[in-house]
Coordinates of N, CA and C in Angstrom, one line a residue:
X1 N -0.2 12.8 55.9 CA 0.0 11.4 55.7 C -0.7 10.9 54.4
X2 N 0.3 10.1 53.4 CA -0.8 9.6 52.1 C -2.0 9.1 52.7
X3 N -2.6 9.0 51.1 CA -4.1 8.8 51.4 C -4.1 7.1 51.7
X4 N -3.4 5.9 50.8 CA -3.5 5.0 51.2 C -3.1 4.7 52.6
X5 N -2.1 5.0 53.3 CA -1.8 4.9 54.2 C -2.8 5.3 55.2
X6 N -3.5 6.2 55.5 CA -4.7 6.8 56.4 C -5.4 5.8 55.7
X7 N -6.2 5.0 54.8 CA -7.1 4.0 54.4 C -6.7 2.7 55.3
X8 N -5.5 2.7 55.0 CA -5.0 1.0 55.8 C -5.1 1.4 57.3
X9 N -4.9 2.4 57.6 CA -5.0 1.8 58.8 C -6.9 2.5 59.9
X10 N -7.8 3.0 59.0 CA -8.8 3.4 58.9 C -9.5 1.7 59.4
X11 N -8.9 0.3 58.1 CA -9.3 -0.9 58.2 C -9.1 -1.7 59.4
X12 N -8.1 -1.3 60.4 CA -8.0 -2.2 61.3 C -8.5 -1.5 62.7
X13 N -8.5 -2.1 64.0 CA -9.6 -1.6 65.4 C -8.6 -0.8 66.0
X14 N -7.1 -1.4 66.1 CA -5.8 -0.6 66.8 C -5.4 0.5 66.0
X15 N -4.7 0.3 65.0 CA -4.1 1.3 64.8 C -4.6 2.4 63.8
X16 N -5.3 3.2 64.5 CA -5.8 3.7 63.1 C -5.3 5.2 63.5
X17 N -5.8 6.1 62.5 CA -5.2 7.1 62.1 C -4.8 8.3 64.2
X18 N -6.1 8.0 64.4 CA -6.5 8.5 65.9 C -4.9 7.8 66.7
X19 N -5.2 6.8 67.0 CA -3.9 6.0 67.5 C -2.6 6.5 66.8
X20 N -2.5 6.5 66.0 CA -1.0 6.5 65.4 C -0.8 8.1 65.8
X21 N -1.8 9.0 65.7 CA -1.2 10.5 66.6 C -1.1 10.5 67.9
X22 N -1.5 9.3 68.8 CA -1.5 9.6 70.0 C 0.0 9.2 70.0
X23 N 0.7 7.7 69.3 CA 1.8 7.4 69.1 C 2.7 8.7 69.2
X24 N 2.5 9.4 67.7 CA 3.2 10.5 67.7 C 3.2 11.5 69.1
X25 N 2.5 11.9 69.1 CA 2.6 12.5 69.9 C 3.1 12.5 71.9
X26 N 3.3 11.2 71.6 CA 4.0 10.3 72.8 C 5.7 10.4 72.6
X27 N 5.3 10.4 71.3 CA 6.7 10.2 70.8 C 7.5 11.5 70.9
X28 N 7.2 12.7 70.7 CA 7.3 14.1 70.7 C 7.8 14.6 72.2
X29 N 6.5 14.1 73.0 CA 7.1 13.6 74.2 C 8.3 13.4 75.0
X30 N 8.3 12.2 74.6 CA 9.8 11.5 74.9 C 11.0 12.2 74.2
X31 N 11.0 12.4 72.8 CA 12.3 13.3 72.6 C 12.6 14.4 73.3
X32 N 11.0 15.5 73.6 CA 11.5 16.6 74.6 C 12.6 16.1 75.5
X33 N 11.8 15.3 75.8 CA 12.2 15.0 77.7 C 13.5 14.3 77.7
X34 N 14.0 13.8 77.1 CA 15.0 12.9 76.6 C 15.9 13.8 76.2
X35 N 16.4 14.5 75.1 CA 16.9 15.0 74.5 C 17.5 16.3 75.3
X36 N 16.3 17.4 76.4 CA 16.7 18.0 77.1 C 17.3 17.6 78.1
X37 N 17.1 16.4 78.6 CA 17.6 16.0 80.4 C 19.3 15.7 79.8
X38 N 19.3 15.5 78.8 CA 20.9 14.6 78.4 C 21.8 16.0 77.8
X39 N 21.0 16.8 77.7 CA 22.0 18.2 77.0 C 22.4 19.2 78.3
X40 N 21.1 19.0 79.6 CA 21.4 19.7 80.8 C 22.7 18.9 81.5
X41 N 22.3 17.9 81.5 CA 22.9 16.8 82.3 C 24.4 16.9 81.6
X42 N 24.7 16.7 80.3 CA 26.0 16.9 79.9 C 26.9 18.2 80.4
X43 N 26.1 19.8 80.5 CA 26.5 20.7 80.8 C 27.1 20.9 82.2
X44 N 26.0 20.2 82.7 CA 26.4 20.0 84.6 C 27.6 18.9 84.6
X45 N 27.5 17.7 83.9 CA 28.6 16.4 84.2 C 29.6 16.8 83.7
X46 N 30.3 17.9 82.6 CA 31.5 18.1 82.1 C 32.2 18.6 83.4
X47 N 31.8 19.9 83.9 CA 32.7 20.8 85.4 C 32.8 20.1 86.4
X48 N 31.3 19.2 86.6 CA 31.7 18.3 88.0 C 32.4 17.1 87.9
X49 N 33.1 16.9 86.8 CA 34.0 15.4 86.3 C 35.5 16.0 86.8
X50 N 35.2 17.0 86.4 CA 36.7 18.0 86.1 C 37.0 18.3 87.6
X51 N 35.9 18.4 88.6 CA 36.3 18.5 90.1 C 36.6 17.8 91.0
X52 N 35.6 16.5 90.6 CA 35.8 14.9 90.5 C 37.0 14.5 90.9
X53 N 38.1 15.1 89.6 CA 39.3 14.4 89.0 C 40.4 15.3 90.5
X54 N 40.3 16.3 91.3 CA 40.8 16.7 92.3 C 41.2 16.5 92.7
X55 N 42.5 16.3 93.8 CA 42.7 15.9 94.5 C 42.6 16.1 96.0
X56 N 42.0 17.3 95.8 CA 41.5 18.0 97.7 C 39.8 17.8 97.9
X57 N 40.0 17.1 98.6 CA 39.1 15.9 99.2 C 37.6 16.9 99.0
X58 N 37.8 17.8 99.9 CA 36.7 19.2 100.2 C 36.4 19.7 98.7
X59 N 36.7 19.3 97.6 CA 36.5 19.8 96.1 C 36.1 18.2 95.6
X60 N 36.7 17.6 95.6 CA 35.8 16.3 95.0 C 34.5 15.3 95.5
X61 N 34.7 15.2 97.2 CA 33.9 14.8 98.0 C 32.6 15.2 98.0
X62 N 32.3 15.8 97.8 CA 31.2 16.8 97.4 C 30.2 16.1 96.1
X63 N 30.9 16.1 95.2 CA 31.0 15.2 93.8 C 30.6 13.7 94.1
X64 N 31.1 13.4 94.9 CA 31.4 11.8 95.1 C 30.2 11.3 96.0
X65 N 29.7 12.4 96.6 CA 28.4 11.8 97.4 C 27.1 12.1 96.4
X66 N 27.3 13.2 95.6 CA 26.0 13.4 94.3 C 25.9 12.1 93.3
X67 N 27.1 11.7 93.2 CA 27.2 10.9 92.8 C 27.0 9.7 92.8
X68 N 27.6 9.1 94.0 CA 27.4 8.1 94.8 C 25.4 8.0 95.2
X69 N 24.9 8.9 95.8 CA 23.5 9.1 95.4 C 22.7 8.7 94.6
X70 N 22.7 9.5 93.6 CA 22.5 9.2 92.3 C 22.6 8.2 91.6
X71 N 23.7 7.5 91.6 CA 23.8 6.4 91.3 C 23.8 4.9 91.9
X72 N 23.4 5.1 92.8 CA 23.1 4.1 93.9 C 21.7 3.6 94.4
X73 N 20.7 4.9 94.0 CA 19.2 4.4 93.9 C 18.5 4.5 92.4
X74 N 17.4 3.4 93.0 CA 16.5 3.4 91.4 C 16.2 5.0 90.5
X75 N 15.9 5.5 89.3 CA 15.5 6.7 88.9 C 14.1 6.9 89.1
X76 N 13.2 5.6 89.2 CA 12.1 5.2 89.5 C 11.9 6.1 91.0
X77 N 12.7 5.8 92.1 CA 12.8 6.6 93.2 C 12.7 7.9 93.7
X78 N 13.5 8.6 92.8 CA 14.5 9.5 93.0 C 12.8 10.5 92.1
X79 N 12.2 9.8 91.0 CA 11.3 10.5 90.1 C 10.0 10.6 91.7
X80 N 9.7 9.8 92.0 CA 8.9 10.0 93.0 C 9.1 11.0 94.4
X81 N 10.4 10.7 94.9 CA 10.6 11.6 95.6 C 10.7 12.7 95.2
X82 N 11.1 13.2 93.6 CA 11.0 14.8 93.5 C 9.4 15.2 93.1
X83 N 8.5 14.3 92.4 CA 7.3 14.4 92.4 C 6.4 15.0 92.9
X84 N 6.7 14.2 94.1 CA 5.4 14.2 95.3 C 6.3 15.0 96.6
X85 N 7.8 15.1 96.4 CA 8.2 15.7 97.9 C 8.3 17.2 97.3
X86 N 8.4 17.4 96.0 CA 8.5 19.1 96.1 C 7.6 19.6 96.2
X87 N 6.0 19.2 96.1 CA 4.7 19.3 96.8 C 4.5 19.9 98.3
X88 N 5.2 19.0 99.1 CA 5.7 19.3 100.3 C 6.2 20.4 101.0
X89 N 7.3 20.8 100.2 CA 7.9 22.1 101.0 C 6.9 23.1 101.2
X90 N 7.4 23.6 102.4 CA 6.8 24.1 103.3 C 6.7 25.6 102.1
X91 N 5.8 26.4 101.8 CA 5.6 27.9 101.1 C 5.7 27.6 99.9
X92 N 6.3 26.6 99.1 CA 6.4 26.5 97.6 C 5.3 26.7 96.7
X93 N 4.0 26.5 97.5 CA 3.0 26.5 96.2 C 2.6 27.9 96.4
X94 N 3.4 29.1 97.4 CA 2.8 30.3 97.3 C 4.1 31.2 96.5
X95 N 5.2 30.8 95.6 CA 6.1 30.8 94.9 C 5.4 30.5 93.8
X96 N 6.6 31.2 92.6 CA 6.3 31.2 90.8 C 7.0 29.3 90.8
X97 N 7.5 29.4 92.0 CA 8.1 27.8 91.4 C 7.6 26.8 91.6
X98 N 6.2 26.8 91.9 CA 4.8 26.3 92.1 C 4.1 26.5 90.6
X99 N 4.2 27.4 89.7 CA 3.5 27.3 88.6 C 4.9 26.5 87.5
X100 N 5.8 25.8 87.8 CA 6.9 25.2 87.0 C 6.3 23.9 87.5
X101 N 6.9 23.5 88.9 CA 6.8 22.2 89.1 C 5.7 21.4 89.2
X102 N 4.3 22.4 89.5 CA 3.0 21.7 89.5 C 2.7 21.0 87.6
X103 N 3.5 21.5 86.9 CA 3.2 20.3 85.8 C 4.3 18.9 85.7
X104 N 3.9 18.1 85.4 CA 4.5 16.7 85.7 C 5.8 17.0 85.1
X105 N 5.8 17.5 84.0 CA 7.2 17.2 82.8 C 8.2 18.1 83.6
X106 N 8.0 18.8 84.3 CA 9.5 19.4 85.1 C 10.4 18.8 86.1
X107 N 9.2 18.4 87.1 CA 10.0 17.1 87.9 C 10.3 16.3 87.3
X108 N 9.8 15.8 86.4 CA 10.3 14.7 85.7 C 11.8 15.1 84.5
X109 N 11.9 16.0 84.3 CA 13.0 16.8 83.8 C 13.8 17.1 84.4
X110 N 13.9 17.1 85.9 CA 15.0 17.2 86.9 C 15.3 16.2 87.2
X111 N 14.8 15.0 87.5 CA 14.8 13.6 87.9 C 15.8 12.9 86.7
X112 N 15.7 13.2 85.6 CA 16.3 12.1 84.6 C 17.9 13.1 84.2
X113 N 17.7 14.6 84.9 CA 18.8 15.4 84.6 C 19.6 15.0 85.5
X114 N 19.1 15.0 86.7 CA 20.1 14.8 88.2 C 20.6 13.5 87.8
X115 N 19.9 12.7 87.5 CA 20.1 11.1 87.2 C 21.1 10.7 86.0
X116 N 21.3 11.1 84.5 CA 22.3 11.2 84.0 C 23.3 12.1 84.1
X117 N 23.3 13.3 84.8 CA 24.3 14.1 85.0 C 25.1 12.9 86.2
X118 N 24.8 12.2 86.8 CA 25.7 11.4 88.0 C 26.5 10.5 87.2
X119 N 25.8 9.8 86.4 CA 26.6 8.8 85.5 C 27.3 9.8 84.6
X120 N 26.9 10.4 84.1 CA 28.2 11.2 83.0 C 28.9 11.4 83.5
X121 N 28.9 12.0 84.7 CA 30.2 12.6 85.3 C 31.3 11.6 85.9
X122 N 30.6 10.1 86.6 CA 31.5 9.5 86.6 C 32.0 8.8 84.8
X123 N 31.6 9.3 84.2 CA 32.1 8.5 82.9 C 33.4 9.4 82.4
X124 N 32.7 10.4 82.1 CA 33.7 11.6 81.8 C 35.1 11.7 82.7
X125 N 34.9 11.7 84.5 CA 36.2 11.5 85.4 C 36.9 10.5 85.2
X126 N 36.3 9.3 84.3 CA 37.4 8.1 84.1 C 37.9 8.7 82.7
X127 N 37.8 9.3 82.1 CA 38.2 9.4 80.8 C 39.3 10.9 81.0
X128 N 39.2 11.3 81.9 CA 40.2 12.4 81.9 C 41.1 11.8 82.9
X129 N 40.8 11.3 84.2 CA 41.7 10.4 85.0 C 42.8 9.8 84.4
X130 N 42.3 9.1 82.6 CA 42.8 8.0 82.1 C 43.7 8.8 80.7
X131 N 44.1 10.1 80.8 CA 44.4 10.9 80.0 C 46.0 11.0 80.1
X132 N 46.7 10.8 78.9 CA 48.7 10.1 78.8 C 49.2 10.9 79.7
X133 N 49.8 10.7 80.9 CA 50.9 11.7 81.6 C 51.5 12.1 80.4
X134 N 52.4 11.4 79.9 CA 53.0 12.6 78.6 C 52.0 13.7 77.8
X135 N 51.1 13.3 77.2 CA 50.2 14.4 76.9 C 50.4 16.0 77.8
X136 N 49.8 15.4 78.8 CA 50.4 16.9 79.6 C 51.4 17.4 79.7
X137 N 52.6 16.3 80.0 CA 53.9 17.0 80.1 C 54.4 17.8 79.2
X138 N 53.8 17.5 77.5 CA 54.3 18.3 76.6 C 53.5 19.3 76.2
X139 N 52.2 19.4 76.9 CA 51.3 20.9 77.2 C 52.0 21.6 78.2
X140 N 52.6 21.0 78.9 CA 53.0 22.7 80.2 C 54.5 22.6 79.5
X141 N 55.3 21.9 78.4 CA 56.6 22.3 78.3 C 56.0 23.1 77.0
X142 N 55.0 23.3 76.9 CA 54.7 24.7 75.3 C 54.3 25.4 76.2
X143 N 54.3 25.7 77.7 CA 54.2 27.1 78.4 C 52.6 27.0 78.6
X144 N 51.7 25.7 78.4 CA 50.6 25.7 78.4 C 50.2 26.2 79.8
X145 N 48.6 26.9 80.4 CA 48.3 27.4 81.3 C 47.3 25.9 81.8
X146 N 47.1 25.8 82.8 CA 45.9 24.6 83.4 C 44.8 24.7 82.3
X147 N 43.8 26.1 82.3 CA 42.3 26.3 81.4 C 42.5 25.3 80.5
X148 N 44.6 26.1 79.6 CA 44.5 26.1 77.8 C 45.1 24.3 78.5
X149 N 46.0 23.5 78.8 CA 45.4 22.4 78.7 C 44.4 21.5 79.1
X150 N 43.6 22.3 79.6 CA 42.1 21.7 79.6 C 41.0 22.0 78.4
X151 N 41.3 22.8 77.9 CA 40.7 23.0 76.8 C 41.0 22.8 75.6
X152 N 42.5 22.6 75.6 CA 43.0 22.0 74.2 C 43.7 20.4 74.3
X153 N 44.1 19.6 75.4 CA 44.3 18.8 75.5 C 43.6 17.5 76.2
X154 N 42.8 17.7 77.4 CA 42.8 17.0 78.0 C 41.2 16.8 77.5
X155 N 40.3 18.0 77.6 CA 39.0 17.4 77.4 C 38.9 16.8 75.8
X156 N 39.8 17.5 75.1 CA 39.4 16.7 73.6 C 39.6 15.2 73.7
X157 N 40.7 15.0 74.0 CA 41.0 13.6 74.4 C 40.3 12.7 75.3
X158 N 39.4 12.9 76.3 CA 38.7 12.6 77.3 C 37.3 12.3 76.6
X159 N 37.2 13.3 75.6 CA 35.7 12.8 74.9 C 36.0 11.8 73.9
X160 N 37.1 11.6 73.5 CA 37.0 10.4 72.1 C 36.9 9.1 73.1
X161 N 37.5 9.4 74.2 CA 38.0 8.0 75.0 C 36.0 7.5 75.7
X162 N 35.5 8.9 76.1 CA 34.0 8.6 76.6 C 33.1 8.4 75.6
X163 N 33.0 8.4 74.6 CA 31.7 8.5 73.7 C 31.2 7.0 73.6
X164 N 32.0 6.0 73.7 CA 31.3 5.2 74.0 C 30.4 4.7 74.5
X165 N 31.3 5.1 76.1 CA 30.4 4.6 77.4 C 29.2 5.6 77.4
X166 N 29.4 7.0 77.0 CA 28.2 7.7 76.8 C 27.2 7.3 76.0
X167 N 27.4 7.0 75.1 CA 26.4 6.3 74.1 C 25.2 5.6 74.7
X168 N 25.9 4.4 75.4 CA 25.4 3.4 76.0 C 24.4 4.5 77.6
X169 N 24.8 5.2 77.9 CA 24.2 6.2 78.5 C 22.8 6.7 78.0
X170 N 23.5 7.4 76.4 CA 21.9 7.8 76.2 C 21.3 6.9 76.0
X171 N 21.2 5.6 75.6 CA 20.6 5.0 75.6 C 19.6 4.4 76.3
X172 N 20.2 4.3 77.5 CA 19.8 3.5 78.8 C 18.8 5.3 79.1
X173 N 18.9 6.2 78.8 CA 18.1 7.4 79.5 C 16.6 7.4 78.2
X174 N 17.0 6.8 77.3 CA 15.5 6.8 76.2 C 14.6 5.5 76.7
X175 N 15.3 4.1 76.8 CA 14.8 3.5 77.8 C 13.9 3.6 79.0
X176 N 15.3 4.3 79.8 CA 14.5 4.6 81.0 C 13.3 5.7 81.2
X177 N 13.5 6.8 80.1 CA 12.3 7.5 79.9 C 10.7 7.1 79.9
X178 N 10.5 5.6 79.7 CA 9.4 5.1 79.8 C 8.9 5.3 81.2
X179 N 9.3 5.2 82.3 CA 8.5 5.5 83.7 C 8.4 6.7 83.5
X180 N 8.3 7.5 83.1 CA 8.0 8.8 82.8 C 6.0 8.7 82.8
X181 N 5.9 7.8 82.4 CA 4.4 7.7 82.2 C 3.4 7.5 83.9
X182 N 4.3 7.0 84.9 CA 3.7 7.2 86.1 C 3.6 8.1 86.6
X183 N 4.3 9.2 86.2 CA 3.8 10.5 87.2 C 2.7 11.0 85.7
X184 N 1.8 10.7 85.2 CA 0.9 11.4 84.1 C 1.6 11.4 82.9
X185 N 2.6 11.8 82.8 CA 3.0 12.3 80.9 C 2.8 11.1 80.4
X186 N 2.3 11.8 79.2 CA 2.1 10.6 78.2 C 2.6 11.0 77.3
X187 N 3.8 9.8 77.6 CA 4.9 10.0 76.4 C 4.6 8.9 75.4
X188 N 5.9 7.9 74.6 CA 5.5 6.9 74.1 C 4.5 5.7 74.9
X189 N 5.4 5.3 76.1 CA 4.9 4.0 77.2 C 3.5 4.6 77.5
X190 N 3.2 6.0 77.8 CA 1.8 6.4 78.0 C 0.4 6.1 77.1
X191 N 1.2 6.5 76.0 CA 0.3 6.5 74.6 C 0.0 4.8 74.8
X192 N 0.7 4.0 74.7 CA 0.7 3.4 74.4 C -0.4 2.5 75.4
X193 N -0.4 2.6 76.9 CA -1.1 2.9 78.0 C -2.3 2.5 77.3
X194 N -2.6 3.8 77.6 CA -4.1 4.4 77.0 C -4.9 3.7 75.5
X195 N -3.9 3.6 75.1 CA -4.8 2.4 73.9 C -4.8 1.8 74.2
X196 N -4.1 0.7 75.1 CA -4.2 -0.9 75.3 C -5.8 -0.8 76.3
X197 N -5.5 0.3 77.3 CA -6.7 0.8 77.8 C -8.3 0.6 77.2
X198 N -7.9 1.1 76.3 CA -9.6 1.8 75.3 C -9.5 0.5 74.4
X199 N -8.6 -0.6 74.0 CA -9.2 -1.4 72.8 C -8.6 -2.9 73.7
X200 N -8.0 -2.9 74.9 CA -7.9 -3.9 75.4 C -7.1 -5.1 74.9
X201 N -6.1 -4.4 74.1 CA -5.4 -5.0 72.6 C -3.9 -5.0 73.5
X202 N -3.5 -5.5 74.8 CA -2.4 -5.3 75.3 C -1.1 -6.0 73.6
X203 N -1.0 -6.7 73.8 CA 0.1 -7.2 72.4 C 0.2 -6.1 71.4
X204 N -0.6 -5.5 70.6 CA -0.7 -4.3 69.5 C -0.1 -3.1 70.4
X205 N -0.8 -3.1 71.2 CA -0.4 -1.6 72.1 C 1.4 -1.3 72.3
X206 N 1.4 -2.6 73.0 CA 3.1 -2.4 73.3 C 3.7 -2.9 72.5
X207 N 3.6 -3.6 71.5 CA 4.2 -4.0 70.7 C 4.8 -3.3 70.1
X208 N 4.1 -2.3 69.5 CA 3.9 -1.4 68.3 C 5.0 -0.4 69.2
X209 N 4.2 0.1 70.6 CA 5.1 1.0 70.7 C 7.1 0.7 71.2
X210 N 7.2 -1.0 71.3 CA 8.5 -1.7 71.4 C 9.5 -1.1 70.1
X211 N 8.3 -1.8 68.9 CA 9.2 -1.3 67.8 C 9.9 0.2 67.4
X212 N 9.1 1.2 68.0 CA 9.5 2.6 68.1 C 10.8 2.6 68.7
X213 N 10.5 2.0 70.1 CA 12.1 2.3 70.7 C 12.8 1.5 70.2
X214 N 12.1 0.5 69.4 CA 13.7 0.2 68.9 C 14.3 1.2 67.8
X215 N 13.4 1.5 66.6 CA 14.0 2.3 65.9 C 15.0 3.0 66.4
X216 N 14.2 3.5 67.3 CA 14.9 5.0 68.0 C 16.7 4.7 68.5
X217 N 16.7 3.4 69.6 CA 18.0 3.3 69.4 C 19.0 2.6 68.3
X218 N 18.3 2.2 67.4 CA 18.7 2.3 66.3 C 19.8 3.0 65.1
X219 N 18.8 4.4 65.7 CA 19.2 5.6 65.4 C 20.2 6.2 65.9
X220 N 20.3 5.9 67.4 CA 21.2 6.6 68.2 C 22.5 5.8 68.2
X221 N 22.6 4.3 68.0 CA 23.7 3.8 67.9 C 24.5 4.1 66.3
X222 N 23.2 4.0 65.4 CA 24.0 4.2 63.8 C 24.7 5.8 64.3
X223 N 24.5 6.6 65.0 CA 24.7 7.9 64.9 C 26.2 8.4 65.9
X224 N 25.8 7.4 66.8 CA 27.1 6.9 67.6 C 28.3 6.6 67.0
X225 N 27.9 5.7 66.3 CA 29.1 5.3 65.8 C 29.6 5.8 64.4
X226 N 28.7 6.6 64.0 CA 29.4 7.9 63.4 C 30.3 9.0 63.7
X227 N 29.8 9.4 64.8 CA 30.5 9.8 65.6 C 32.0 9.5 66.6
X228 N 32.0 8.0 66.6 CA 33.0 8.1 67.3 C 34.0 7.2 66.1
X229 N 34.0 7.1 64.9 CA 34.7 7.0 64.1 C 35.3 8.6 63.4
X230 N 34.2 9.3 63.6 CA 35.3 11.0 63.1 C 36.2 11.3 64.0
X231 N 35.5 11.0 65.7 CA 36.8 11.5 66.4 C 38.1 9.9 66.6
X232 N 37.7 9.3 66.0 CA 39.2 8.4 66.6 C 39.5 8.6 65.1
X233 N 39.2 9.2 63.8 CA 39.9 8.6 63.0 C 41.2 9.2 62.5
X234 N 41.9 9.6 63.4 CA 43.4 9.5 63.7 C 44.2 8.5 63.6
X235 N 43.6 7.8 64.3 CA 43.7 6.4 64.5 C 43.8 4.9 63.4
X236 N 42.9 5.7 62.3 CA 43.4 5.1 61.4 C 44.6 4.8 60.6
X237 N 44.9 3.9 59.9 CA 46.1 3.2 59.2 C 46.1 4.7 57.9
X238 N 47.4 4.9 57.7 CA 47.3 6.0 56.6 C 46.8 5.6 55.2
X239 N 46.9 4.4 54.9 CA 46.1 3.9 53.7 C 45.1 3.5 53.6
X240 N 44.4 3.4 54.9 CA 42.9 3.5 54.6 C 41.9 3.9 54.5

């Protein structure tokens, strides 16, 4: 960090050099946990969209109640019950899976996974649902196999149509990452906690750490819509 910069903020009670690493390091935080639960969660929501989209009840039904689940209670909830109930099971803390979940950031990395993996997947099932009958028809008259138009027609298409509603997704999961700070981690909302704590400066505290998230989606919308301008730009007029 320049030198003036560590001076200025040396001068004031809140933010000083001490504080702004705890920031950081909140911040560091939240990208883990953020960044991982939305790349698990996409892996899981792509196959269960695709099973979703079924029509034999015993293959989608299945889908439709994780779903239905998941998206029907608070993440607030769902973070507690995996918290404090995987504690519970009967032999677990005499298992290796007792030295995983006894730290906060795992449950809480299942919680925000199970939790966007439910909305992706219903996002993703409307977007292949909503995919041209003709599209397909002229994949199985090139002899296409189910996989090869699912791999060459249907999901490419299904993602330019989702990236929107996804967007708006990750968004709402960097957001919601803030209760992350009730079960212990101290992410940004944590950090942020803890200093209002020690200098009793509630306005500085959250303020400061408000303007982060905003950067942050910021970031993720300019990035968004980077992205979903390369894939529609098909779409554009040929002279433009």
């Amino acid at each position: 960090m320049p030198d003036f910069i560590t001076a200025w903020l040396d001068q004031n009670d809140v933010f000083t050099t001490m504080t702004m690493l705890e920031y950081w390091n909140g911040l560091v935080q939240t990208v883990q946990l953020v960044f991982l639960s939305l790349i698990i969660g996409l892996l899981v929501a792509v196959p269960l969209a695709i099973l979703r989209t079924n029509r034999r009840w015993w293959v989608s039904g299945p889908v439709w109640v994780y779903t239905y689940l998941f998206r029907g209670t608070p993440l607030l909830i769902q973070l507690y019950i995996i918290y404090y109930g995987l504690a519970q099971i009967p032999g677990i803390q005499e298992t290796f899976w007792w030295s995983i979940f006894r730290e906060p950031f795992y449950p809480a990395l299942l919680a925000f996974t199970l939790n966007t993996a439910a909305y992706t997947t219903e996002i993703f099932r409307g977007a292949i649902a909503a995919t041209p009958q003709g599209e397909i028809e002229a994949a199985k008259a090139y002899g296409m196999s189910w996989f090869l138009r699912l791999r060459r027609i249907v999901l490419p298409s299904a993602a330019r149509r989702a990236v929107q509603a996804y967007s708006n997704e990750v968004i709402f999961m960097l957001h919601a990452s803030a209760i992350a700070s009730v079960v212990t981690i101290v992410d940004l909302t944590g950090a942020a906690r803890n200093i209002y704590s020690r200098f009793y400066a509630p306005f500085e505290a959250f303020i400061g750490v408000a303007l982060i998230y905003m950067a942050l989606t910021f970031l993720l919308v300019f990035a968004f819509r980077k992205l979903e301008n390369h894939l529609l730009r098909h779409q554009r007029p040929a002279g433009g």
